[in-house]
Short mmCIF file of C-alpha atoms in Angstrom, two decimals:
data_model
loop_
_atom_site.label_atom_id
_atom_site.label_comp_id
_atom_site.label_asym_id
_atom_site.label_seq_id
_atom_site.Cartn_x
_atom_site.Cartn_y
_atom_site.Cartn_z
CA UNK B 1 79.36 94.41 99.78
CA UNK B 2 81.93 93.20 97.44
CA UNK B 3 84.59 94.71 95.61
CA UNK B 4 84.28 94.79 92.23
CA UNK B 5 87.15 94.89 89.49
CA UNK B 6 89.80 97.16 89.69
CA UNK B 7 89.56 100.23 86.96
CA UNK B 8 91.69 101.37 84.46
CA UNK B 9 93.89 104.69 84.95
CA UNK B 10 96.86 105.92 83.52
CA UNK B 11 98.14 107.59 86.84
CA UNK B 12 101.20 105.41 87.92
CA UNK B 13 100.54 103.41 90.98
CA UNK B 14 102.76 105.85 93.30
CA UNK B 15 99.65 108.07 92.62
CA UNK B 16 97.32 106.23 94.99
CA UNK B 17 99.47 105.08 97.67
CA UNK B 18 96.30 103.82 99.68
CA UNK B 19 95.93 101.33 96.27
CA UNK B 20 99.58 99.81 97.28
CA UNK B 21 98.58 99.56 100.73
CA UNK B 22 96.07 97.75 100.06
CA UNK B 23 97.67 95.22 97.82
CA UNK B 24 100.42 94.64 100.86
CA UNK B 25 97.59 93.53 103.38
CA UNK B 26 96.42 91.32 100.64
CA UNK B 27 99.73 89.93 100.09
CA UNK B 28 99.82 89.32 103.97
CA UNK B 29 96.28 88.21 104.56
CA UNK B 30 95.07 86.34 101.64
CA UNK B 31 98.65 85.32 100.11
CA UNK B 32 100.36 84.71 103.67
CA UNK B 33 103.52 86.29 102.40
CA UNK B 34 105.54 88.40 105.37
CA UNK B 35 105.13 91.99 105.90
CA UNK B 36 108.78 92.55 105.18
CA UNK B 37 108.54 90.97 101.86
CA UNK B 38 105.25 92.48 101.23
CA UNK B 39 106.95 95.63 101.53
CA UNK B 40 110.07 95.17 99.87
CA UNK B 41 107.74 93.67 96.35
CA UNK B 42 106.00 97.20 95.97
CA UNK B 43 109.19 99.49 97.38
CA UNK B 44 109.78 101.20 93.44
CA UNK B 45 105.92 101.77 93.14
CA UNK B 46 106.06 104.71 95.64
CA UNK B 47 107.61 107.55 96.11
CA UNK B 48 110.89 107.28 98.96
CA UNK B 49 108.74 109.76 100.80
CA UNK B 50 105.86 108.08 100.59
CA UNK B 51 107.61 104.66 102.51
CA UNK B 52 107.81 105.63 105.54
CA UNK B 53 104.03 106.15 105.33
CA UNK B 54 103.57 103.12 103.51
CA UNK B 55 105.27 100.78 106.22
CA UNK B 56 104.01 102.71 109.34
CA UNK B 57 99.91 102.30 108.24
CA UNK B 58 100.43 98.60 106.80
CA UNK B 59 102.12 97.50 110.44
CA UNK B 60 99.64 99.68 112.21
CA UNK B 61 96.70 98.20 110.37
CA UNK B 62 97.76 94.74 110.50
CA UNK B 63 98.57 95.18 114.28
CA UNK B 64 94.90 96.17 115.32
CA UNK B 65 93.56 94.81 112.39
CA UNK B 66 90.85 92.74 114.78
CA UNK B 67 89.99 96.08 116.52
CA UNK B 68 89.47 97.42 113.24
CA UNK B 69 87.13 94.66 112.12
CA UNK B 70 85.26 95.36 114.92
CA UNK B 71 84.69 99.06 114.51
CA UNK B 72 83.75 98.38 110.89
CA UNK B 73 81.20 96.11 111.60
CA UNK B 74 79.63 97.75 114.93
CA UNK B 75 79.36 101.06 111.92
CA UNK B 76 78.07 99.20 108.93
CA UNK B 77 74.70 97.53 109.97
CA UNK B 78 73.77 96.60 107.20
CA UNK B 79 75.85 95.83 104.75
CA UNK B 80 79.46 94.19 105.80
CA UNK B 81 82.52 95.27 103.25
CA UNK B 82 84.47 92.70 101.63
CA UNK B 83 87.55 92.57 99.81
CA UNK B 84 89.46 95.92 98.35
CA UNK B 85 86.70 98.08 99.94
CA UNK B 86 86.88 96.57 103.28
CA UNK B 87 91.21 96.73 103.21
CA UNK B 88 91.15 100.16 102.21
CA UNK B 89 88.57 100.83 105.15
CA UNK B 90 90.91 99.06 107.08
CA UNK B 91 93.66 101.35 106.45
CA UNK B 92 91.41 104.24 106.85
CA UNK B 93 90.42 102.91 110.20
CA UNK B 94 93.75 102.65 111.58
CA UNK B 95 94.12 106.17 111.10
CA UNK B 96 91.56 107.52 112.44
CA UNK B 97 91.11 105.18 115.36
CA UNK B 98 95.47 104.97 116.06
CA UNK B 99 97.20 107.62 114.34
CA UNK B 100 97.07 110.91 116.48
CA UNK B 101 98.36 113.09 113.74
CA UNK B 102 96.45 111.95 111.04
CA UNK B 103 94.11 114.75 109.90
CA UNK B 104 90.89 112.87 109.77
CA UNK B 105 89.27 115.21 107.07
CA UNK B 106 91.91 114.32 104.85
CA UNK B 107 91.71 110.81 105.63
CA UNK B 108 88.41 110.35 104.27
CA UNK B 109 88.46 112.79 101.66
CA UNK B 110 91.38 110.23 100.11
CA UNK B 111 89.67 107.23 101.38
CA UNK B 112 86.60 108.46 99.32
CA UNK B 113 88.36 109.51 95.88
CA UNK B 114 90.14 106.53 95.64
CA UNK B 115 87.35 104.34 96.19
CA UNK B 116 85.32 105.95 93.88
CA UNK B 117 87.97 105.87 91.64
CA UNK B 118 88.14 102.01 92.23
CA UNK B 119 84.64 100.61 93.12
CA UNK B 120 82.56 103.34 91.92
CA UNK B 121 79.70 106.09 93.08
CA UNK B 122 77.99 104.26 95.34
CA UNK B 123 80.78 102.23 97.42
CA UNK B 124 82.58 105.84 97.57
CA UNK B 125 78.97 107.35 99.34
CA UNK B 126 79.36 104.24 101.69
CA UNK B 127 83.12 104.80 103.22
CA UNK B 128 82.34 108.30 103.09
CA UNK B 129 79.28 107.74 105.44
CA UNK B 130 81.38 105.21 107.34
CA UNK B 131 84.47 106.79 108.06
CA UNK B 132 82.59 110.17 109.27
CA UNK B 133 80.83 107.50 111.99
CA UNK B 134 84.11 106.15 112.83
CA UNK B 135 85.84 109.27 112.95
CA UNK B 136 83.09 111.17 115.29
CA UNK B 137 84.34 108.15 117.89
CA UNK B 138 87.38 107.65 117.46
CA UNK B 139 88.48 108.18 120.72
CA UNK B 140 86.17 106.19 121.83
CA UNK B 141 87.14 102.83 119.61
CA UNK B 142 90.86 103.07 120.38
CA UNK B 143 90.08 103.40 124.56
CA UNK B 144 87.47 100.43 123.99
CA UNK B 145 87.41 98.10 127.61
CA UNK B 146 87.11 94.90 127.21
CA UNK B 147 83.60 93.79 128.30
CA UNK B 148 82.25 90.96 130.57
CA UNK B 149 79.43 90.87 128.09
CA UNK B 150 81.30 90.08 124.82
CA UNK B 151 80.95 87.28 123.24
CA UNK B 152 84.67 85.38 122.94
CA UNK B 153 85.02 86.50 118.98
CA UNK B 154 84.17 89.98 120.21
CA UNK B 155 87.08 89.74 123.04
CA UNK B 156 89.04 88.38 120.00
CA UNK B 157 88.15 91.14 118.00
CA UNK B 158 89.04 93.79 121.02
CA UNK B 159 92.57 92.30 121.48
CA UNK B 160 93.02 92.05 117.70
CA UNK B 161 93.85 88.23 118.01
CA UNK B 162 92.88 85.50 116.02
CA UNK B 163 90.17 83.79 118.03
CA UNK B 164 92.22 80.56 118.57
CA UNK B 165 94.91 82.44 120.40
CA UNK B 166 92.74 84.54 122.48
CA UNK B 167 90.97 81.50 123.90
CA UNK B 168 94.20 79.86 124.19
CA UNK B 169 95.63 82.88 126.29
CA UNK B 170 92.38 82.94 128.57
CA UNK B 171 92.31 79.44 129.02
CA UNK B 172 96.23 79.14 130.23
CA UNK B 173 96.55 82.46 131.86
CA UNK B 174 92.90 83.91 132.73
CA UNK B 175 90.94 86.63 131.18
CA UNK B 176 93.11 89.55 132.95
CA UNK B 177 96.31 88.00 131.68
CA UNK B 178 95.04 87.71 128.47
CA UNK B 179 93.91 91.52 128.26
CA UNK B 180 97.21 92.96 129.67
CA UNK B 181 99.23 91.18 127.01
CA UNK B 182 96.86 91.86 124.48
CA UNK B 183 97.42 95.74 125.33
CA UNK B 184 100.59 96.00 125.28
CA UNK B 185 100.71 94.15 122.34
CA UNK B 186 99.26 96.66 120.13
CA UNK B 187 101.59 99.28 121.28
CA UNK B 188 104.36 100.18 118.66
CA UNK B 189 107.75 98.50 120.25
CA UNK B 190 110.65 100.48 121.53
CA UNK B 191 113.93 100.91 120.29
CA UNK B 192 116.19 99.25 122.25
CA UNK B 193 120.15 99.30 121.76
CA UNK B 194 123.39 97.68 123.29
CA UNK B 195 126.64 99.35 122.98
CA UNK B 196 129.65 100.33 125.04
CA UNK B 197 129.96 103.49 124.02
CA UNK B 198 127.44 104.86 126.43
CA UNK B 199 128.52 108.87 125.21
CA UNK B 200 127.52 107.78 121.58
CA UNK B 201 123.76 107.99 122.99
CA UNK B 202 123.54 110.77 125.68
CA UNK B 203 121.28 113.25 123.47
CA UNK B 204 118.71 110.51 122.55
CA UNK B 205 118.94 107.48 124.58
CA UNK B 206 117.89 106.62 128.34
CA UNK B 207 120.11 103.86 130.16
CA UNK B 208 118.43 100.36 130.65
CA UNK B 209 118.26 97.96 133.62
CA UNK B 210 121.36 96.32 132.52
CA UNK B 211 124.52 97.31 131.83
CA UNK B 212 125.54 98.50 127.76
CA UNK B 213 121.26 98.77 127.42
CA UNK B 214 120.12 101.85 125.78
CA UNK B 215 116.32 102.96 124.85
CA UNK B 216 115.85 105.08 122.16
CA UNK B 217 113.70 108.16 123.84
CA UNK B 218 114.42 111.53 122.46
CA UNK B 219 115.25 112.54 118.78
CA UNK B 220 117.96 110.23 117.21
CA UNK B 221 119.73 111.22 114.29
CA UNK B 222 117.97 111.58 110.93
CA UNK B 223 117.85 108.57 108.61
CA UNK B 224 117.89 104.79 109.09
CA UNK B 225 119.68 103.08 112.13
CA UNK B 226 122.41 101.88 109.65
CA UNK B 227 123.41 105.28 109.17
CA UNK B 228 123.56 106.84 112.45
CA UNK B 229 127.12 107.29 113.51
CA UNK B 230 128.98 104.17 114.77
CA UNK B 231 126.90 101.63 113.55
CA UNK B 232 128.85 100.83 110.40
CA UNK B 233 132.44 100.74 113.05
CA UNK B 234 130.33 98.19 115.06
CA UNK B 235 130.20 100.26 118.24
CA UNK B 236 126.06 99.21 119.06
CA UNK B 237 123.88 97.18 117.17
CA UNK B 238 119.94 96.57 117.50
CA UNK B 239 118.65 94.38 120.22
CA UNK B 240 115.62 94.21 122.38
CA UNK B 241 115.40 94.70 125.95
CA UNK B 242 114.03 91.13 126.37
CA UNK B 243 117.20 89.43 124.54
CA UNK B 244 119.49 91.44 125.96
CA UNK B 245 118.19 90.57 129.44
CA UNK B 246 118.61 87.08 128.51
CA UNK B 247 121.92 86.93 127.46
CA UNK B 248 122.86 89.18 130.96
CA UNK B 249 121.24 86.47 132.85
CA UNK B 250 122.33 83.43 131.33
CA UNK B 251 125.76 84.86 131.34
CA UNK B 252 125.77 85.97 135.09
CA UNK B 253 124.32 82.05 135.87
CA UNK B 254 126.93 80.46 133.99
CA UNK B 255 129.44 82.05 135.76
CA UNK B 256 128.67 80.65 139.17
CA UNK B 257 130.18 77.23 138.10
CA UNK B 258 132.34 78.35 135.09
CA UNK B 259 134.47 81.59 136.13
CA UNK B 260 137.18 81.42 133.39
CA UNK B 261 136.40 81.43 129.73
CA UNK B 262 133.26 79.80 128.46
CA UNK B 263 132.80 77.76 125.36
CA UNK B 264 129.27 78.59 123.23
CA UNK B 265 127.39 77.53 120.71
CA UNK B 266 124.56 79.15 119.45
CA UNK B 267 122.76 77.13 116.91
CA UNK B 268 119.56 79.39 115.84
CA UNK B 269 121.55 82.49 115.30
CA UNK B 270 120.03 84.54 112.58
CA UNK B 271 120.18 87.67 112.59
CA UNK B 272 123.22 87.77 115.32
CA UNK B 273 121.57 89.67 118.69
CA UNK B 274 122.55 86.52 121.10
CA UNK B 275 125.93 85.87 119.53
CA UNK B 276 127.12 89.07 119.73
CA UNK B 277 125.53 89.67 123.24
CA UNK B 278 127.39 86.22 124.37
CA UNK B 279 130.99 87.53 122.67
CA UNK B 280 130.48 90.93 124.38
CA UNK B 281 129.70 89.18 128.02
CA UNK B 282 133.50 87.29 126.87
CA UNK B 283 132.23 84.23 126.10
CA UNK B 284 133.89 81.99 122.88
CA UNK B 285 130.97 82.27 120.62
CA UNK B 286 130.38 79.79 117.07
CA UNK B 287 126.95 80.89 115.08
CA UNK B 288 124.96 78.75 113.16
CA UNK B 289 121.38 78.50 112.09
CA UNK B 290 118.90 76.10 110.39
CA UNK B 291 117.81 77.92 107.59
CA UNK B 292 121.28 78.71 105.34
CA UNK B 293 119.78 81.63 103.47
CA UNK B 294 120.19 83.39 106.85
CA UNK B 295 123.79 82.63 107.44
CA UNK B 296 124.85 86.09 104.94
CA UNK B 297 122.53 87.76 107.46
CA UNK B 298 124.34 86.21 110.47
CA UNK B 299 127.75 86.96 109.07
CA UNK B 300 127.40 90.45 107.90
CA UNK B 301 126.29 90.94 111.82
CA UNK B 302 129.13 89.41 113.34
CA UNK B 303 132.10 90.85 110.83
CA UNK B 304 130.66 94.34 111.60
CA UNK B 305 130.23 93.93 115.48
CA UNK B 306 131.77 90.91 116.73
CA UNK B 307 134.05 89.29 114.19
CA UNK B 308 135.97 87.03 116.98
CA UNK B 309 133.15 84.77 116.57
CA UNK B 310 133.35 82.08 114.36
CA UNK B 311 130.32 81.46 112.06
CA UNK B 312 129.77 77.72 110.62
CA UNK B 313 127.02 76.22 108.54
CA UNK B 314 124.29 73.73 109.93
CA UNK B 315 126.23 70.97 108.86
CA UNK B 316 129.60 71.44 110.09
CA UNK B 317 127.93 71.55 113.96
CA UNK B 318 127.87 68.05 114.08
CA UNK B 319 132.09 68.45 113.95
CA UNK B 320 132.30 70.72 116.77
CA UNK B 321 133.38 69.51 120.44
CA UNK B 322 131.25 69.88 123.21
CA UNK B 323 130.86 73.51 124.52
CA UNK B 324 130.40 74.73 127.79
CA UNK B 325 126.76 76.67 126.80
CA UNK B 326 124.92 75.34 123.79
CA UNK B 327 121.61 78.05 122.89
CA UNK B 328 118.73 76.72 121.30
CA UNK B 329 116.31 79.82 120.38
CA UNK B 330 113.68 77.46 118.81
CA UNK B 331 111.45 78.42 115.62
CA UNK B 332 108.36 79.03 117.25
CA UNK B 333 104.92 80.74 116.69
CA UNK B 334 106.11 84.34 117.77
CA UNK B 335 103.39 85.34 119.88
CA UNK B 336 105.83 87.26 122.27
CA UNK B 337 106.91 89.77 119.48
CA UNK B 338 103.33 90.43 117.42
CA UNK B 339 104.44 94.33 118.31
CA UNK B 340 107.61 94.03 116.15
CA UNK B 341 105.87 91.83 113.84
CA UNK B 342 102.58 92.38 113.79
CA UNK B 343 101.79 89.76 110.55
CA UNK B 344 101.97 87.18 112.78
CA UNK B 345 99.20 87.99 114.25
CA UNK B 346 97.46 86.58 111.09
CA UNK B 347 100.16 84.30 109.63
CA UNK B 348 100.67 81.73 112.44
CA UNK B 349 97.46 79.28 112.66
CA UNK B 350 96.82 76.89 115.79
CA UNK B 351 97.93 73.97 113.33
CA UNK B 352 101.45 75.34 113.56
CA UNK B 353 101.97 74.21 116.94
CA UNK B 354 101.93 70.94 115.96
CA UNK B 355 104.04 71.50 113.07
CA UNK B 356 106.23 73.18 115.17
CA UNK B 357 106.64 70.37 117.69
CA UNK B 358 109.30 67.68 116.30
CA UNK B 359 111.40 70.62 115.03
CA UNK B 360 111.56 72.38 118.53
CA UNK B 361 112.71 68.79 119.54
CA UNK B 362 115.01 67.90 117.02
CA UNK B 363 117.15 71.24 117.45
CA UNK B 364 116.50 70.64 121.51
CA UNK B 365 118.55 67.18 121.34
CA UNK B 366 121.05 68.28 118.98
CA UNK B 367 122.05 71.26 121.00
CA UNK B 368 122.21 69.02 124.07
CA UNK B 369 124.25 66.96 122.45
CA UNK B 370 127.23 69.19 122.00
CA UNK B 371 126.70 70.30 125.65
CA UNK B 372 129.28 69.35 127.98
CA UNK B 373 128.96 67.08 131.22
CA UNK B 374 128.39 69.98 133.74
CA UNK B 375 127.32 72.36 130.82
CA UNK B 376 124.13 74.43 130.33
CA UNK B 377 121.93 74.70 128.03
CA UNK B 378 119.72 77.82 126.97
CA UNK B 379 116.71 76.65 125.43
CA UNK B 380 114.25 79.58 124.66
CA UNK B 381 110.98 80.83 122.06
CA UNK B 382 109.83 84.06 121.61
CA UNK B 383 106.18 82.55 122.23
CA UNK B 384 104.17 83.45 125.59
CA UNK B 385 102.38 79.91 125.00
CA UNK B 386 103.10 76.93 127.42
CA UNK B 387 102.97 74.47 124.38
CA UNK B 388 106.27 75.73 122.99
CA UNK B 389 108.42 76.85 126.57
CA UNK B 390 107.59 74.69 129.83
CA UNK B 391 105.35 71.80 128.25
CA UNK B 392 108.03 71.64 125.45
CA UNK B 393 110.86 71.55 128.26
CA UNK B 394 108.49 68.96 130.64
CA UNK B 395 107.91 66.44 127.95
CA UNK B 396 111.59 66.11 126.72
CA UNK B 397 112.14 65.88 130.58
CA UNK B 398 109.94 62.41 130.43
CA UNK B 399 112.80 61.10 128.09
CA UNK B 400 114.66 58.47 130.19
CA UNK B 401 118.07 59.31 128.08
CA UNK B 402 117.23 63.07 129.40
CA UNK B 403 118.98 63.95 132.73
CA UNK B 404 119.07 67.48 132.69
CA UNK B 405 118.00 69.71 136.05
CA UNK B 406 116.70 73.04 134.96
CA UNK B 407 118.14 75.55 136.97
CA UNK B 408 116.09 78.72 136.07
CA UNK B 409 114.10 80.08 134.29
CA UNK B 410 112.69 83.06 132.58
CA UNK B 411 109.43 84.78 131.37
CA UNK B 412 109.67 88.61 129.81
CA UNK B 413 106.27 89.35 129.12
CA UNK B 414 105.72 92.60 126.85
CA UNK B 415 103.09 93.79 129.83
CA UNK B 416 105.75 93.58 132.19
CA UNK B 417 108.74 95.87 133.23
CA UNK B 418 110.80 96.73 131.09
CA UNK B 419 108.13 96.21 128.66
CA UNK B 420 110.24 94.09 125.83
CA UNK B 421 109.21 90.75 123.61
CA UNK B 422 107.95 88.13 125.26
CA UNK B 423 110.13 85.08 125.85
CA UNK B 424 110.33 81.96 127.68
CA UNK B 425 113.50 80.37 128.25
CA UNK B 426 114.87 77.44 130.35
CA UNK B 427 118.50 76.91 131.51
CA UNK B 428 118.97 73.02 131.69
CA UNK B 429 122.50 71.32 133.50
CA UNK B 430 124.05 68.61 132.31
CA UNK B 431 125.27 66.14 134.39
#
C-alpha cells in the first residue's frame, strides 16, 4: 500500500503533530539527517507543549523501530504499508506497544483522522483495523522472546537492529550476548550526573559507584537540565555513568606511576564530559577536537565548569609538548549508545567501518605522538564491536614503530552493572 500525495488544508502544521512526526522519521530514515537536527528543523511548527511529545515518540519510534516493523507486518497480511502511511503507523505503534500512558483509544482515533485526512477513506479503514489488532496485544509485542525459530531478519527485527549488526553481534559474541545488549538497548537511558556538591541532589538523585556520580531517580526540578539550580555556576554537568567510570579508572591507573601532577591531552573533546572529568580528578587538561564547528560546544563546557583547562584548535596540537596522558575517544559507529541516540540505529551502515578505519588510525598515531616516554595513552569508542576497540588496538600493535604495552582495559556494556553506554577502551604505555 502506498502513500499517496499529501492533501491540501489550511490548518497550520502544529495542528497535526503526528504529520511533523512523521516528516522527522523521514528526515532520519530516507534523508539520513540526525535526530537532533531533525528536531531542531520543525521546532516553530509545534506548539512548546507539544515538543516534549514530539521528541519523546520520534526517539521512541526510531529506537524500536525494527520491533515495530515487525508487529506491522505479522498484523497486515495482506497488504504491507509503505511510505507516510506506514511512518505514521510507526508512530502509532510505538505507543501502543511502548508508551504505558498512552491512552490507546485516543491513539487510534488520531492515527485514523489524520490519515484519512492525508491518504483518504480507505487507508484510514486500514490503520483503524490495524491499530485495534495491535493494540488488543500490545502487551504481548513489547514482552516478545526472541525465538530459536526466527529466521535471522526476524531476530533483527526483534532487537530492532539493522540486520548487518545483529549478525555481526551473534557472530562475535553469541546469540545470548547479542539479545542482552539488544534489550537493554531499547530501554530509555538514565540520567546520570557528576558534581561535588552532593547536597545539590539529595531530593532527586541516588549516589553512583564512584565518587561525585549521581543518577537522576526521583522528581528533579521542573524545566530543562540547563535550568535546574547550579548548572549555570558550573557546580555538575551531564555525564554518563560509563564515561565517568572511565575517567575514574584511567585516573586511579595513572597514578600508580605518576603521583604528582599529570599532563593531558584530550584530542576528541566535543562536547567536554572527559575534559572536565580529567580537570576535576586534578589533572592539567588541553581540549581539542577534529571537527572545529564543535570547538564553541567544547568551550562553552569548559568556561562554565572547568575553565582551568585550556582549549586549542586541531591545528595548534601539533605545537604542544608531550603530555603525560594523551585521550583518543575515536569517531566510531556508536553502537554502545543507540539508547541515547537511537538514529544510529539506522544511520550507521556496515560500509562505515571501513570508512571509519584510517581515521581511527590517523587520530591513534597522532595522539601517541604527543605521549611521553613512560606516558599512557587512553584510546577508546563508544562501539561494542571488536572492529573498532581490540582489532583496531591489535593491528596498530603489528606496527614495528609501535611499542606500546597495553596495560588495561575496559568494556561497559549497557547490559551490564551499572547499566551505562557501551565503551571499549585501551590504556597503552609508552616506553
Amino acid at each position: 500500500m502506498s502513500s499517496s500525495s499529501s492533501s491540501s488544508s489550511s490548518k497550520s502544521s502544529s495542528s497535526y503533530p503526528r504529520d511533523v512526526a512523521v516528516r522527522v522519521l523521514t528526515r532520519v530514515l530516507s534523508d539520513h539527517m540526525q535526530l537532533e537536527d531533525a528536531l531542531a528543523g520543525v521546532s516553530g511548527e509545534v506548539t512548546p507543549e507539544a515538543r516534549g511529545w514530539l521528541q519523546e515518540v520520534c526517539s521512541g519510534t526510531l529506537r524500536w523501530k525494527g520491533r515495530l516493523d515487525f508487529v506491522i507486518d505479522s498484523n497486515a497480511l495482506k497488504k504491507k504499508p509503505s511510505g507516510w502511511l506506514r511512518k505514521i503507523l510507526l508512530i502509532s505503534a510505538y505507543q501502543l506497544v511502548v508508551q504505558e500512558r498512552a491512552n490507546p483509544s485516543r491513539v487510534v482515533s488520531e492515527t485514523v483522522n489524520e490519515v484519512k485526512r492525508k491518504e483518504g477513506e480507505a487507508p484510514s479503514k486500514f490503520a483503524n483495523a490495524l491499530l485495534r489488532k495491535i493494540a488488543e496485544h500490545a502487551l504481548t509485542w513489547r514482552n516478545l522472546e526472541l525465538q530459536s525459530n526466527m529466521l535471522p531478519a526476524q531476530m533483527a527485527s526483534w532487537a530492532s537492529l539493522p540486520a548487518w549488526l545483529w549478525n555481526k553481534l551473534e557472530k562475535q559474541q553469541g546469540r545470548e550476548w547479542a539479545s542482552l545488549y539488544a534489550t537493554a538497548s531499547l530501554e530509555r537511558p538514565k540520567l546520570w550526573l557528576r558534581s561535588k556538591k552532593p547536597e545539590l541532589f539529595k531530593d532527586y538523585c541516588e549516589l553512583g559507584p564512584i565518587p561525585e556520580a549521581f543518577q537522576v531517580s526521583g522528581q528533579p526540578p521542573a524545566g530543562p537540565v540547563p535550568q535546574w539550580p547550579g548548572f549555570q555556576d558550573g557546580l555538575f554537568f551531564v555525564q554518563d555513568i560509563s564515561s565517568q567510570m572511565l575517567v575514574h579508572g584511567i585516573a586511579e591507573e595513572i597514578r600508580k606511576t605518576h603521583p604528582g601532577q599529570i599532563t593531558a591531552l584530550d584530542l576528541c573533546a566535543a562536547p567536554g564530559g572527559k575534559s572536565v572529568g580529567m580537570a576535576w580528578t586534578g589533572m592539567k587538561v588541553t581540549s581539542s577536537d577534529l571537527v572545529p564547528a564543535r570547538l564553541e560546544l567544547l568551550r562553552q563546557t569548559v568556561e562554565r565548569v572547568a575553565p582551568a583547562i585550556r582549549v586549542v584548535a586541531k591545528t595548534e596540537v601539533q605545537n604542544l609538548p608531550e603530555q603525560d596522558l594523551v585521550w583518543v575517544d575515536a569517531p566510531c559507529t556508536g553502537t554502545g549508545i543507540l539508547r541515547r541516540h537511537p538514529d544510529v540505529r539506522w544511520l550507521k551502515q556496515e560500509a562505515d567501518l571501513l570508512t571509519l578505519k584510517p581515521l581511527q588510525e590517523e587520530v591513534f598515531k597522532e595522539g601517541w605522538n604527543k605521549v611521553k616516554s613512560g606516558g599512557y595513552l587512553a584510546y577508546s569508542v563508544c562501539s561494542v564491536l571488536e572492529e573498532e576497540g581490540p582489532r583496531r588496538v591489535e593491528k596498530i600493535g603489528l606496527d614495528a614503530a609501535f611499542k606500546g604495552q597495553v596495560v588495561k582495559t575496559w568494556f561497559m556494556l549497557p547490559q551490564t552493572a551499572p547499566h551505562g553506554d557501551g565503551f571499549w577502551c585501551a590504556l597503552i604505555r609508552k616506553p
